[in-house]
Structure formats: structure tokens, C-alpha cells
């Protein structure tokens, strides 16, 4: 499940944010984009995922598994995102947060429930289906956010400084949890960070922006 | 990159707003102006003439009405503004939105209900006079016109009582955007007293944030009708009331001077707002001169404490007024100078005649609020595809600034031609002009404050636009949406002129009935209607607090009091 970016350039009005970018991430690999804050790393991810705000324009192409998604809205691209905050939906219980991402093609109440329970178990959150996400610990929230993204069966994953708000001990644990899952599922992953340790652990190509 | 849906939605929403908000005002004003310059084909008047203006000039008491309007409208606005500024300055750093929450009930009460309650308290046989009677041993009500007085003092008091909470809440919300505590510390360290720092440093930053609401208060004070009928001078009344009388006079030819008067009323508001802008320029210069002199000034403490005491006193009066509504509605026998009714009775509440008015009021409120919410949500949702349009956002305020009497007559003429006059549709359309702006103002801040990344996560999980709106945005914004709805209900329930003019007097609401009854002699019946009128917004606010609290009872992040 590869992710490919060809000559991608983002402009805000007349100002180009960065030089046209070419990038290819193979299935199961984790590529890293590094650079100082304010250089447009998050905007790059927005452009790839289809989340650019009004006022930005984008040139170039984004391909997922060879499929050109440049003209598609975010919901049709099958590119998952994770931010530095878990961003679990505050009005849904933990299990419903995960169920939100589950493809509609999986039918039947029991089958869907079982899929969510299995994902919860993989994240060490057994029996917490009905919990208010606000009552979880930082690590639990982060793991739940990853499982939610994976349940949607993305063909590529974008990580926007996903570990920067976790404390040091948890950070290493989350790194191996996230990287382990994306490698096992063969998802092409692009991570933005300014922490060299993240880049080292990812073990993929590093692009400086 | 996004599909073409964006520009279409944007165009549709702007079109609806232009048609729905601006067109009625422009068309209404145009029709009023035609009548004001002699074009009234229905009565056989064709061809332009200045006859309406001559008739207006010759109306007995016209000049007095104009003077009363200016004195009460401008006076009440300035007094309320001064008291609000003094109160906030006295609280200095502590005037946060949370500390002002106790004012919300007074904001929710419709003007007419507050006016009726104040009349009950202030009248020669009212509660205040009864206290004097108790102390001084009077056995007759004093022979003074403490309500409907010739100077309009009672009306000014009513306006100040009703506008003060609005100004205070607007200021509190503005102050939350200014780092008051730190700037206060810096100023005091340089030797300025707290009140002086507030006026010299905080106020100039606050003013741009509250300028528009102050304009709304000024425009409202100059053109208010329901409160002026209940509390104001009756012969001659303020200009707005006089114009309403002329429009509804038995002699239909009076429509000509009435239309001219409606134009004068509109001009008065425009000139007053222009004068306020002029005063702003002059005061800014004077303020800079004062600031550059660097005088530390004397302590403003005593003056600010007077303002603080004034605000507390006026709000106590407002609470007394609301209580008097309920007491009168339940009183059986309450003769002067007794401080409390001698006998109680719920008989008037058992009588069924208020139920129809209640039903009309509820239906109008429900329909207008739902329509206003749908419009506001479409508007805000369309913002995802476009930059915010400041000119369109400014236009939302237009219905709150143009005097209702200026365009409602003309709008009714248009409705008559279209064959929709005098029905529910016309009244709903008229009320929506005033409900939508308040709903929009209440909803837009929390809507834009919602973390946009939550919706991006939703999109990345495959949720399309509708699912993001219905399954994510709206439930997360349940509390502010309910609050906006409650504000909408309060605005709808309070509408007097639109219901009267566009309903052709056929749709009787609690408000129109309360205003009509207030000139009668039976305070107990008036008390029933005014109590109900005041109770509806309270109930709406109560539900707006309870429903989200129950719905999100197990969701800690949504239980907080952000709305």
C-alpha cells in the first residue's frame, strides 16, 4: 500500500510554502518529514490528506496505491490521520468512537461490535467500550486514536507529531505500538516531527522541509 | 480541489440572507417612503407631493413627540452605558463573563413584561408608594404621575433597567478578550488609580468590541413602542408610538403623515448613530490629549461605587418588578396601602382565555427559532468552503438597527399585494428578521471555536459532509445550539410590532395582549399575561441548560460551562 507524492506544492495566496516535493513511501514503511516549526509541515499533510483550508491552493499529484486521489475530497481518499492530540470525539463513548471509523461494508450489529471489541483488546482497552473518552489516560487515548484510524482500513496514514504531547516513558512505548501496527498491516505512513528520536525509530526515509 | 458544491452553497446561503434579511427592509422602507411622499394609490393618492409632511407638521404634539423620543432614547442609552462602564471599572479585573451570569435572567425577560412589572412597582398605588404610605401613614395614593409622566422619566428608567444587563454581558464578553489584569498591574505600577487605568487603557480597547451592540441599544431606545406604550408619556407620546397610532387611526388618510413620521423616525436613528460616531472621533482626540498629559488623576473610587450601587439597585428594582407580576396575577383583594394582598386567588389562571395567546406565541417561537437555526447552521457550514464574508456578517445587524416602524408598514403593503398579509406566514417572516440575527450572533462564536481537527479526523475516517455535520458537529455543539435557540425564543416571544403590523391584529400573542391590557384597569389580568410572557424565555433557558446536561451526563468534556 504505497503513498506517492509528485511535485506537490502548496501556495497561500501568492506565497509558495515549500519547494515542489516528490516523495514515495512503500507499503509498511514509515517516512519522516522534519523541519523547524512554521515551515509548513502540517500544511503538507493537509494537502496530502485533502484537508487544506480555504485560501490555500495546491499543485501536483497525490497517489495512493497508484490511484490518483488529488481531485477527491478527504473522505474518499482513504488516508488516515493522527494528530498530537488523540481527538477522540467527546460526545461518543470509546467504543462508538472506534465504530465511527469502521467501514459501512461490515454489516450486522454483532459483527461490528466484535470488530470494535477486538480492536479495543489489541490496544489494551478491554471492557472499556462504554467509557467516556475524557476519563482515559493519555496513553489509552493515543492507542484508541490509532485503533480508530486503523479500523477505517486506510491505504496510507499521516502522523502529525503524534508523540510530542506524551511524556518520555510513554513516547517510546507508543512509537513501537504505532510502528508495529502499521508495519504489520503494510500501511505506507508519513510522519511529521521535529524530534530526531522519532525519525530514528521510524527507520524510513527522512525528508527535510 | 474540492468539488463545485462549495461555491453553489455559498451563493445559495448569501442569496437567502440577502433576500430574507435585506430585501424586506429595503422594500419596506421604499414602500413607506412612497406613502410618505404622497404615493398611496389605494386611497386615490397618486403623484408626488409634500402633503404628508405638511400633515405631519400640523399634528398636535409632533414636536413634543420628537423631543421626547430624543431625550428618552439618547438619555437612556447614555445613562445605561455610563452605569455599565462604571460597574465594570469598579470590578476592574474581576468583570469576567462568569461573574455576570446572574444578569442573564434579566436579559431573558421581554421588554413588555419588564415594563408592566415596573409600572406595577412605580405607579402611585404601586409597591414603592405603599412602602411610603406604610412609613408616612398615607391612606390615599399620592397624586403624581409616576408612570406615563410627561418627561418620559419612567420610560427612561424602564429602558435603562432592560438595556443595562445586555450592555454588561456584552462588555463582559468583550473584556474576556483583553488582558485586563496584566494591563491593570502595569498601569497601577506607574501610579494610576485602578479606575483611571480602566478608563485610559482598557476602555479604548473595549469600545470597538461593543460599538455595534451600543448602536443596537441606541436604535432600540429611540424607536421602542411596547415599553413606551406601557411606561411612556401618553399625550403626546414618543414619536414611534405616535406613528403607530396614526397608522392604525380610524381615518385612513392618517397613513400619509404616519408614513412621513416613520421616515422621520428612521432619520432620527441614522442621525443619532452618526452623532455617536462623531462623538467617538472627538472623544478619541480628547482622550489622547488627556492620556499624553500623563496626569494620574484623582481617585475615581466614589464615582465608580455610585455606579456599582446604581446597577445593583436597578437590578433589585427589576427583580421586584418581576415578582410584582406574579403577586398581582394571584392577588384577589389588594387595596391601598396594604403591602401584601389581603386575599389570594388562582381563578384568573384557571380561566382559559390566555391559552389561545399562549398557543400563538409558542407556535410562532417554535417555527421562527427552527428556521433561524437551520439558516444559521447552513451559513456557518458554508464557511468551510469560503473565507468569512465580513460585509455579509455586518448586514446581519441591519434589522436590529433600522427602526421597525420604518419598514413594517411598507412590508405589510408588499405582503398585502402578495396576498400573504395578516397570516402566520407574514408574522413568521417578520419575526425571523429579528430572531435570526440573535441566533446567528449566539451560535457563530462556539461554532468557529470547535477544533477543526476533529472534523478532519472524521473526514479521514471516511465520513462525508452530511455525516460530519449530523454525527459530529451538531451533537458536539448541542449546548451552544440550545442556548442560541433559547435566545431565539426570548426574542420571538418579545416581538410586539411585527406581530401587530404583519398579523393585522388577528394573531394575538402574550405580548400583544399584555401591551393592550396594560392600559386597562385590571392589574390581575395583565399580571397573568405578563407573567406568562416572562416565564416562557425562562423556561427556554432552563431547557437549554438541562437538555445538554442530561444528554451529555456521562461526557465530561462536554459538561463544562463553555456556552
XYZ file of C-alpha atoms in Angstrom:
772
model
C 0.000 0.000 0.000
C 2.193 2.786 -1.240
C 1.832 6.532 -0.968
C 3.318 8.708 -3.670
C 3.590 12.486 -3.924
C 4.603 14.081 -7.239
C 5.635 17.745 -7.473
C 3.384 18.725 -4.618
C 3.452 22.479 -3.928
C 1.138 24.452 -1.667
C 0.560 28.167 -2.015
C -1.202 30.531 0.302
C -2.345 33.330 -1.950
C 0.784 34.050 -3.992
C 3.273 32.690 -1.479
C 4.701 29.216 -2.013
C 5.133 27.426 1.317
C 7.837 24.995 0.182
C 9.584 23.852 -2.999
C 7.682 21.247 -5.048
C 8.049 17.943 -3.242
C 8.493 14.413 -4.598
C 8.145 11.515 -2.224
C 7.406 7.807 -2.301
C 6.597 5.700 0.729
C 6.420 1.951 0.265
C 3.914 -0.306 1.942
C 4.707 -0.768 5.622
C 7.430 1.882 5.577
C 7.412 4.987 7.763
C 8.904 8.039 6.063
C 9.629 11.149 8.094
C 9.363 14.846 7.244
C 11.440 17.053 9.520
C 11.882 20.772 9.758
C 11.554 23.726 12.112
C 8.104 24.831 13.201
C 6.237 27.162 10.861
C 7.794 25.733 7.720
C 4.554 24.169 6.552
C 4.906 20.540 7.649
C 1.322 20.321 8.860
C 0.094 22.057 5.719
C 1.904 19.418 3.654
C -0.026 16.705 5.473
C -3.264 18.694 4.997
C -2.586 18.807 1.268
C -1.922 15.070 1.061
C -4.959 14.197 3.159
C -7.285 16.660 1.412
C -7.809 18.923 4.410
C -6.467 22.215 3.042
C -8.348 25.210 4.365
C -9.866 27.869 2.192
C -7.151 30.237 0.940
C -4.614 27.516 0.154
C -4.075 26.153 -3.325
C -2.212 23.025 -4.207
C -0.432 21.793 -7.331
C 0.993 18.351 -8.091
C -0.417 14.876 -7.579
C -1.080 12.514 -4.697
C -1.293 8.797 -5.457
C -2.400 6.073 -3.064
C -1.676 2.544 -4.313
C -1.192 4.081 -7.717
C -4.704 5.619 -7.568
C -4.707 9.403 -8.211
C -6.664 10.929 -5.315
C -5.712 14.565 -5.949
C -9.209 15.566 -7.054
C -11.023 13.612 -4.338
C -12.371 15.040 -1.072
C -10.716 13.853 2.130
C -13.428 11.304 2.917
C -12.843 9.458 -0.381
C -9.030 9.311 -0.236
C -8.689 6.517 2.342
C -5.802 8.335 4.005
C -5.944 8.202 7.804
C -4.664 10.957 10.106
C -3.389 11.189 13.682
C -2.525 14.406 15.446
C -0.579 15.163 18.607
C -3.914 15.148 20.459
C -5.919 11.942 20.315
C -9.021 13.944 19.279
C -11.474 11.268 20.314
C -14.977 12.597 19.665
C -16.100 13.918 23.056
C -19.802 13.141 22.571
C -19.320 9.428 21.829
C -18.258 6.665 24.170
C -14.924 4.978 23.490
C -16.404 2.050 21.565
C -18.588 4.276 19.391
C -15.509 6.348 18.567
C -13.952 3.218 17.111
C -17.189 2.139 15.438
C -17.336 5.531 13.697
C -14.317 4.566 11.603
C -15.468 1.014 10.822
C -16.407 0.705 7.113
C -20.145 0.512 6.466
C -19.474 -2.581 4.364
C -19.028 -4.584 7.562
C -22.679 -5.347 8.298
C -24.518 -6.709 11.286
C -24.574 -5.366 14.821
C -22.743 -8.303 16.373
C -20.024 -8.393 13.713
C -19.376 -4.666 14.089
C -19.374 -4.899 17.853
C -16.940 -7.818 17.692
C -14.589 -5.866 15.405
C -14.549 -2.949 17.831
C -14.047 -5.208 20.861
C -11.126 -6.944 19.093
C -9.513 -3.572 18.324
C -10.020 -2.473 21.942
C -8.338 -5.674 23.102
C -5.362 -5.075 20.804
C -4.945 -1.649 22.378
C -5.174 -2.991 25.915
C -8.580 -1.382 26.421
C -10.701 -4.498 27.005
C -14.081 -3.878 28.571
C -13.926 -0.119 28.179
C -16.452 0.103 25.297
C -18.880 2.341 27.178
C -16.263 4.595 28.770
C -16.313 8.391 28.384
C -13.109 9.130 26.406
C -12.437 12.109 28.674
C -11.780 9.710 31.568
C -8.970 7.775 29.814
C -5.257 8.321 30.424
C -3.078 9.987 27.779
C -1.606 6.679 26.616
C -5.019 4.991 26.444
C -6.400 7.870 24.366
C -3.452 7.714 21.961
C -3.812 3.949 21.483
C -7.561 4.297 20.964
C -6.987 7.021 18.356
C -4.658 4.702 16.417
C -7.112 1.795 16.552
C -9.897 4.116 15.357
C -7.743 5.199 12.393
C -6.808 1.576 11.558
C -10.401 0.279 11.740
C -11.236 2.571 8.788
C -8.796 0.423 6.760
C -6.738 3.319 5.401
C -4.394 2.745 2.485
C -1.977 5.340 3.863
C -1.541 7.056 7.224
C -0.416 10.597 8.095
C 1.020 11.272 11.543
C 1.310 14.920 12.628
C 3.775 14.979 15.552
C 1.825 12.136 17.129
C 4.074 11.641 20.171
C 5.018 15.207 21.056
C 2.442 15.581 23.825
C 3.196 12.288 25.534
C 5.733 12.112 28.358
C 9.085 10.469 27.688
C 8.354 6.958 29.016
C 5.079 6.678 27.159
C 6.596 8.046 23.965
C 8.861 5.048 23.311
C 6.004 2.666 24.093
C 3.626 4.468 21.691
C 6.274 4.583 18.964
C 6.702 0.832 18.956
C 2.905 0.328 19.244
C 2.159 2.587 16.242
C 5.076 1.473 14.070
C 4.414 -2.180 14.893
C 0.804 -1.913 13.762
C 1.441 -0.005 10.511
C 4.270 -2.366 9.559
C 2.202 -5.455 10.336
C -0.617 -4.134 8.175
C 1.698 -2.821 5.461
C 0.362 0.724 5.536
C 2.500 3.436 3.948
C 2.977 6.015 6.682
C 4.221 9.596 6.530
C 5.157 11.239 9.812
C 5.890 14.885 10.526
C 8.051 15.529 13.567
C 10.806 17.685 14.957
C 12.046 15.022 17.359
C 15.147 13.239 15.924
C 14.346 10.213 18.104
C 11.055 9.765 16.207
C 12.960 9.813 12.933
C 15.455 7.254 14.188
C 12.758 4.885 15.418
C 10.785 5.127 12.173
C 13.693 3.687 10.232
C 12.482 5.007 6.867
C 13.447 7.831 4.547
C 13.879 11.292 6.093
C 12.922 14.403 4.149
C 13.985 17.834 5.427
C 11.477 20.565 4.655
C -9.564 20.525 -5.473
C -12.927 20.477 -3.741
C -15.963 19.693 -5.863
C -18.107 22.506 -7.175
C -20.566 22.173 -4.306
C -18.765 24.866 -2.298
C -19.396 27.942 -4.434
C -23.007 26.886 -5.033
C -23.717 26.508 -1.328
C -22.046 29.821 -0.644
C -24.128 31.552 -3.274
C -27.321 29.954 -2.001
C -26.714 30.996 1.583
C -25.781 34.564 0.708
C -28.803 34.728 -1.580
C -31.141 33.570 1.162
C -29.729 36.111 3.570
C -29.922 38.920 1.033
C -33.471 38.019 0.090
C -34.578 37.165 3.592
C -32.960 39.928 5.622
C -32.125 42.845 3.414
C -34.899 42.769 0.837
C -37.781 43.099 3.351
C -36.116 46.126 4.912
C -35.279 47.805 1.609
C -38.673 47.045 0.082
C -40.478 48.031 3.279
C -38.602 51.323 3.562
C -39.270 52.044 -0.118
C -42.999 51.466 0.266
C -43.088 53.622 3.396
C -41.196 56.343 1.553
C -43.649 56.245 -1.370
C -46.552 56.777 1.014
C -44.522 59.441 2.806
C -44.271 61.402 -0.431
C -47.905 61.109 -1.384
C -47.978 57.873 -3.400
C -50.875 55.906 -1.973
C -52.854 54.556 -4.942
C -55.169 52.507 -2.696
C -56.590 55.752 -1.321
C -56.516 57.559 -4.652
C -53.329 59.469 -3.921
C -51.113 59.440 -6.983
C -48.332 61.808 -7.909
C -45.577 63.018 -5.652
C -46.405 65.631 -3.041
C -45.195 67.021 0.239
C -48.696 66.970 1.668
C -47.886 64.115 4.123
C -45.097 66.228 5.581
C -47.406 69.237 5.995
C -49.924 66.970 7.713
C -47.171 65.582 9.935
C -46.006 69.083 10.889
C -49.575 70.051 11.776
C -50.180 67.038 14.005
C -50.701 68.298 17.566
C -47.718 67.440 19.694
C -45.423 66.371 16.846
C -42.507 68.493 18.031
C -43.009 67.355 21.617
C -43.061 63.721 20.452
C -39.809 64.226 18.598
C -38.209 65.841 21.631
C -39.441 63.060 23.934
C -38.002 60.422 21.586
C -34.587 62.066 21.528
C -34.450 62.697 25.271
C -35.621 59.238 26.333
C -33.713 57.250 23.683
C -30.394 59.066 23.884
C -30.703 59.689 27.624
C -31.451 56.057 28.487
C -28.590 54.818 26.291
C -26.060 57.218 27.812
C -27.179 56.502 31.381
C -27.089 52.725 30.836
C -23.688 52.983 29.155
C -22.274 55.167 31.951
C -23.574 52.807 34.638
C -22.236 49.754 32.806
C -18.816 51.360 32.313
C -18.682 52.444 35.948
C -19.715 48.984 37.113
C -17.079 47.225 35.004
C -14.409 49.739 36.020
C -15.270 49.241 39.676
C -14.976 45.475 39.265
C -11.719 46.286 37.374
C -10.097 42.958 36.685
C -12.928 40.863 38.013
C -15.622 41.640 35.420
C -15.397 38.256 33.759
C -18.277 36.613 31.963
C -18.757 34.177 34.846
C -19.249 36.977 37.353
C -22.004 38.438 35.173
C -24.061 35.251 34.888
C -26.600 36.493 37.446
C -27.713 39.072 34.866
C -28.918 36.516 32.323
C -32.485 36.222 33.710
C -32.990 39.978 33.371
C -31.778 39.772 29.782
C -34.247 36.977 29.044
C -37.331 38.883 30.216
C -39.219 40.542 27.335
C -39.335 44.331 27.401
C -43.117 44.413 27.743
C -43.192 42.133 30.803
C -40.462 44.170 32.490
C -42.343 47.384 31.669
C -45.606 46.058 33.102
C -43.804 44.961 36.263
C -42.094 48.330 36.628
C -45.435 50.076 36.165
C -46.844 47.913 38.982
C -43.971 48.912 41.253
C -43.721 52.600 40.321
C -47.394 53.567 39.956
C -48.923 55.936 42.514
C -50.628 52.889 44.006
C -47.632 50.623 43.395
C -45.300 48.885 45.799
C -42.943 51.826 46.317
C -45.778 54.208 47.146
C -47.208 51.585 49.514
C -43.903 51.489 51.391
C -44.037 55.289 51.751
C -47.654 55.017 52.840
C -46.679 52.458 55.447
C -43.965 54.724 56.830
C -45.707 58.092 56.467
C -49.223 56.926 57.196
C -50.839 57.866 53.851
C -54.247 56.380 53.226
C -54.572 57.629 49.622
C -52.217 57.064 46.681
C -50.183 60.252 46.037
C -51.429 62.446 43.204
C -48.325 62.241 40.999
C -47.894 60.758 37.539
C -45.045 58.418 38.386
C -45.823 56.308 35.301
C -46.693 57.900 31.930
C -45.046 61.088 33.241
C -44.734 63.986 30.802
C -40.919 63.936 30.785
C -40.640 60.265 29.957
C -38.677 59.529 33.129
C -40.472 56.225 33.757
C -39.762 55.163 30.168
C -36.095 56.085 30.538
C -35.907 54.096 33.751
C -37.500 51.101 32.040
C -35.085 51.296 29.121
C -32.080 51.602 31.443
C -33.229 48.627 33.531
C -33.706 46.495 30.417
C -30.585 47.553 28.458
C -28.175 47.523 31.390
C -27.891 43.712 31.639
C -27.386 43.490 27.864
C -24.585 46.066 27.910
C -22.954 44.458 30.951
C -22.956 40.990 29.373
C -21.632 42.341 26.073
C -18.880 44.193 27.963
C -18.005 41.114 29.991
C -17.621 39.093 26.815
C -15.517 41.868 25.273
C -13.363 42.140 28.397
C -12.547 38.437 28.219
C -10.613 39.257 25.027
C -8.478 41.914 26.742
C -5.659 41.021 29.182
C -7.223 43.247 31.843
C -5.386 42.011 34.938
C -1.895 42.412 33.485
C -2.552 45.828 31.949
C -4.119 46.899 35.227
C -0.960 45.875 37.083
C 1.257 47.753 34.622
C -0.877 50.897 34.899
C -1.074 50.826 38.671
C 2.685 50.316 38.911
C 3.006 53.651 37.092
C 0.900 55.354 39.709
C -2.558 55.374 38.144
C -5.582 54.505 40.261
C -7.446 51.377 39.066
C -10.454 53.329 37.769
C -8.173 55.664 35.808
C -6.271 52.755 34.244
C -9.611 51.277 33.251
C -10.832 54.432 31.523
C -7.486 55.315 29.921
C -6.264 51.882 28.882
C -8.984 49.221 28.987
C -11.949 51.238 27.685
C -10.329 52.254 24.365
C -9.685 48.548 23.681
C -13.183 47.554 24.751
C -15.121 50.126 22.732
C -14.529 48.646 19.251
C -15.802 45.307 20.570
C -19.064 46.771 21.924
C -19.667 49.561 19.397
C -22.242 47.648 17.368
C -24.252 46.448 20.393
C -24.320 50.047 21.697
C -25.700 51.157 18.319
C -28.371 48.472 18.657
C -29.283 49.749 22.132
C -29.435 53.340 20.884
C -31.578 52.438 17.861
C -33.863 50.384 20.069
C -34.246 53.102 22.705
C -35.156 55.684 20.064
C -37.772 53.540 18.357
C -39.230 51.326 21.112
C -43.005 51.008 21.067
C -44.207 48.412 23.597
C -42.268 49.827 26.541
C -43.234 53.380 25.546
C -46.925 52.453 25.477
C -46.723 50.918 28.955
C -44.415 53.420 30.698
C -44.045 56.475 28.462
C -45.980 59.731 28.222
C -49.357 59.219 26.609
C -50.348 62.597 25.212
C -48.324 63.313 23.239
C -46.386 60.038 23.273
C -42.929 59.387 21.841
C -42.668 59.589 18.061
C -42.704 55.812 17.472
C -45.907 55.384 19.481
C -47.494 58.395 17.745
C -46.650 56.911 14.338
C -48.199 53.565 15.303
C -51.356 55.381 16.421
C -51.567 57.310 13.151
C -51.061 54.154 11.086
C -53.900 52.494 12.990
C -56.161 55.547 13.109
C -59.789 55.204 12.006
C -59.178 57.893 9.394
C -57.112 56.059 6.762
C -55.796 59.368 5.396
C -53.641 59.447 8.524
C -51.433 56.859 6.820
C -49.839 59.752 4.906
C -48.462 61.663 7.920
C -47.762 58.309 9.608
C -45.507 57.249 6.730
C -43.744 60.604 6.851
C -43.347 60.144 10.610
C -41.900 56.666 10.073
C -39.297 58.233 7.772
C -38.519 60.857 10.422
C -38.140 58.015 12.950
C -35.655 56.268 10.651
C -33.759 59.505 10.102
C -33.600 60.107 13.855
C -31.867 56.759 14.354
C -29.455 57.346 11.461
C -28.566 60.825 12.753
C -28.169 59.568 16.322
C -25.786 56.807 15.242
C -23.878 59.289 13.075
C -23.650 61.634 16.065
C -22.315 58.779 18.172
C -19.642 58.156 15.528
C -18.791 61.871 15.573
C -18.584 61.855 19.366
C -16.285 58.850 19.130
C -13.836 60.817 16.951
C -13.894 63.847 19.241
C -13.576 61.780 22.407
C -10.693 59.793 20.973
C -8.781 63.008 20.377
C -9.649 64.391 23.796
C -8.728 61.081 25.372
C -5.332 61.023 23.673
C -4.669 64.584 24.821
C -5.625 63.563 28.349
C -3.516 60.421 28.161
C -0.441 62.241 26.840
C -0.602 64.804 29.650
C 0.141 61.883 31.938
C -1.882 63.231 34.853
C -2.504 60.487 37.384
C -5.957 61.929 38.067
C -7.746 61.811 41.353
C -9.259 58.665 42.710
C -12.422 57.716 40.836
C -13.415 55.359 43.593
C -16.518 57.170 44.932
C -17.998 57.722 41.455
C -17.456 54.106 40.495
C -19.049 52.924 43.719
C -22.095 55.063 42.899
C -22.325 53.314 39.510
C -21.911 49.923 41.159
C -24.619 50.752 43.674
C -26.814 52.077 40.871
C -26.544 48.840 38.914
C -27.308 46.693 41.948
C -30.221 48.962 42.883
C -31.708 48.888 39.380
C -31.435 45.115 39.176
C -33.116 44.833 42.581
C -35.890 47.021 41.168
C -36.102 44.687 38.153
C -36.410 41.658 40.433
C -39.142 43.441 42.401
C -40.937 44.253 39.141
C -40.906 40.593 38.072
C -42.110 39.470 41.485
C -44.942 42.003 41.347
C -46.212 40.427 38.114
C -46.705 37.110 39.833
C -48.127 38.609 43.032
C -50.686 40.705 41.132
C -51.723 37.757 38.974
C -52.520 35.780 42.142
C -53.994 38.622 44.188
C -57.681 38.561 44.977
C -58.075 41.724 47.007
C -55.183 44.152 47.395
C -56.253 47.640 48.385
C -54.014 50.626 49.055
C -51.958 50.963 51.265
C -51.548 47.245 52.050
C -48.026 45.970 51.341
C -49.273 42.465 50.511
C -52.550 41.188 49.053
C -55.293 40.602 51.577
C -56.601 37.629 49.663
C -55.246 35.219 47.061
C -56.890 33.509 44.123
C -55.816 31.380 41.217
C -59.121 31.988 39.432
C -57.605 34.096 36.650
C -55.070 31.387 35.924
C -57.879 28.845 35.682
C -59.711 30.935 33.128
C -58.913 29.702 29.673
C -58.647 32.933 27.729
C -54.846 33.142 27.867
C -54.427 29.713 26.313
C -55.008 30.838 22.728
C -52.455 33.654 23.077
C -50.049 31.169 24.639
C -50.545 28.767 21.743
C -49.949 31.501 19.144
C -46.815 32.601 20.983
C -45.445 29.062 21.241
C -46.107 28.202 17.591
C -44.513 31.439 16.375
C -41.497 30.925 18.628
C -41.024 27.294 17.615
C -41.266 27.922 13.875
C -39.099 31.049 13.802
C -36.418 29.525 16.028
C -36.194 26.325 13.973
C -35.991 28.342 10.744
C -33.389 30.679 12.238
C -31.297 27.730 13.462
C -31.407 25.999 10.076
C -30.382 29.209 8.320
C -27.580 29.894 10.789
C -26.265 26.335 10.538
C -26.301 26.494 6.707
C -24.485 29.827 6.827
C -21.805 28.587 9.205
C -21.431 25.237 7.445
C -20.911 27.065 4.144
C -17.963 28.820 5.793
C -15.999 25.611 5.362
C -15.730 26.427 1.651
C -15.076 30.092 1.706
C -13.368 32.848 3.560
C -15.661 34.587 6.029
C -17.537 37.433 4.386
C -17.336 40.377 6.812
C -19.712 42.524 4.772
C -22.384 39.848 4.968
C -21.804 39.408 8.703
C -22.249 43.166 9.204
C -25.518 43.061 7.255
C -26.926 40.627 9.833
C -27.117 43.574 12.228
C -29.184 45.677 9.830
C -32.635 44.583 11.099
C -31.522 45.433 14.643
C -30.513 48.971 13.637
C -33.332 50.083 11.332
C -36.419 51.140 13.350
C -39.163 48.546 12.962
C -41.801 51.193 12.393
C -39.797 52.480 9.427
C -40.280 49.414 7.258
C -43.029 47.262 8.798
C -45.849 49.326 7.270
C -44.244 49.147 3.831
C -43.523 45.451 4.240
C -47.174 44.846 5.079
C -48.174 46.685 1.898
C -45.972 44.299 -0.075
C -47.437 41.301 1.752
C -50.944 42.578 1.010
C -50.093 42.706 -2.673
C -48.680 39.195 -2.478
C -51.768 38.000 -0.641
C -49.929 36.721 2.439
C -50.677 39.623 4.778
C -52.316 39.061 8.116
C -51.416 35.407 8.435
C -48.945 33.244 10.226
C -46.508 33.273 7.300
C -46.223 37.056 7.340
C -45.670 37.221 11.105
C -43.098 34.416 10.999
C -41.249 36.197 8.217
C -41.305 39.445 10.210
C -40.130 37.838 13.453
C -37.392 35.937 11.656
C -35.806 39.259 10.723
C -35.043 39.790 14.407
C -34.663 36.217 15.649
C -32.099 35.164 13.014
C -29.513 37.865 13.855
C -29.511 36.990 17.555
C -29.367 33.233 16.898
C -26.535 33.789 14.433
C -24.592 36.014 16.844
C -25.013 33.476 19.654
C -24.038 30.448 17.588
C -21.164 31.727 15.463
C -18.546 32.037 18.205
C -18.832 28.496 19.642
C -19.212 27.105 16.099
C -15.920 28.621 14.985
C -14.252 27.702 18.260
C -14.797 23.957 17.707
C -11.470 22.230 16.997
C -11.442 21.834 13.190
C -9.106 18.830 13.513
C -11.975 16.789 14.979
C -13.779 17.155 11.654
C -10.619 16.365 9.705
C -10.317 13.157 11.681
C -13.922 12.436 10.747
C -13.209 13.048 7.056
C -10.087 10.880 7.178
C -12.243 8.102 8.664
C -14.402 8.329 5.566
C -17.261 10.491 6.850
C -18.707 12.748 4.144
C -20.035 16.221 4.639
C -23.506 15.327 5.915
C -22.231 12.698 8.308
C -19.620 15.121 9.680
C -22.346 17.705 10.249
C -25.009 15.406 11.695
C -22.909 12.877 13.591
C -20.038 15.085 14.755
C -20.544 18.841 14.604
C -24.159 19.186 15.739
C -24.006 16.786 18.702
C -20.750 18.316 19.883
C -22.353 21.762 19.665
C -25.627 20.689 21.315
C -25.173 23.053 24.258
C -24.476 26.268 22.273
C -27.200 25.322 19.781
C -29.712 25.008 22.628
C -28.513 28.303 24.103
C -28.940 30.020 20.741
C -32.419 28.506 20.473
C -33.333 29.823 23.928
C -32.154 33.306 22.957
C -34.237 32.974 19.799
C -37.303 32.030 21.841
C -36.782 35.061 24.095
C -36.510 37.353 21.063
C -39.535 35.840 19.340
C -41.724 35.993 22.454
C -40.797 39.645 22.968
C -41.762 40.795 19.438
C -44.579 43.324 19.512
C -44.691 45.495 16.383
C -44.046 42.755 13.777
C -46.841 40.653 15.274
C -49.174 43.649 15.408
C -48.462 45.009 11.920
C -47.946 41.853 9.896
C -50.603 39.861 11.750
C -53.146 42.604 11.049
C -54.139 42.373 14.699
C -55.553 38.896 14.136
C -52.747 36.942 15.749
C -52.906 37.731 19.452
C -49.770 36.724 21.346
C -48.959 37.049 25.035
C -47.003 40.195 24.169
C -49.686 41.990 22.157
C -52.267 41.055 24.813
C -50.057 42.219 27.676
C -49.444 45.576 25.993
C -53.148 46.036 25.223
C -54.223 45.034 28.731
C -51.637 47.274 30.379
C -53.758 50.327 29.583
C -56.769 48.708 31.266
C -57.537 48.800 34.913
C -57.308 45.161 35.939
C -53.765 44.588 37.033
C -54.518 40.974 37.898
C -55.334 40.000 34.295
C -52.367 41.982 32.981
C -50.267 40.201 35.609
C -51.261 36.798 34.233
C -50.253 37.647 30.662
C -47.047 39.437 31.635
C -46.058 36.581 33.982
C -46.531 34.056 31.203
C -44.625 36.266 28.798
C -41.720 36.459 31.232
C -41.939 32.757 32.074
C -41.552 31.450 28.512
C -37.970 32.694 27.998
C -37.082 31.432 31.497
C -38.434 28.011 30.578
C -36.475 28.069 27.311
C -33.240 28.946 29.110
C -33.932 26.251 31.673
C -34.390 23.599 28.992
C -31.296 24.877 27.188
C -29.314 24.150 30.335
C -30.999 20.889 31.316
C -31.210 19.031 27.988
C -27.474 19.136 27.136
C -26.590 18.435 30.778
C -28.758 15.297 30.712
C -27.734 14.248 27.200
C -24.024 14.599 27.945
C -24.298 13.467 31.569
C -21.531 10.881 31.053
C -19.348 13.066 28.831
C -17.001 15.114 30.980
C -15.547 17.247 28.176
C -18.987 18.466 27.101
C -20.409 19.140 30.538
C -18.284 22.251 31.111
C -19.962 25.620 31.062
C -18.469 26.972 27.860
C -21.753 28.179 26.484
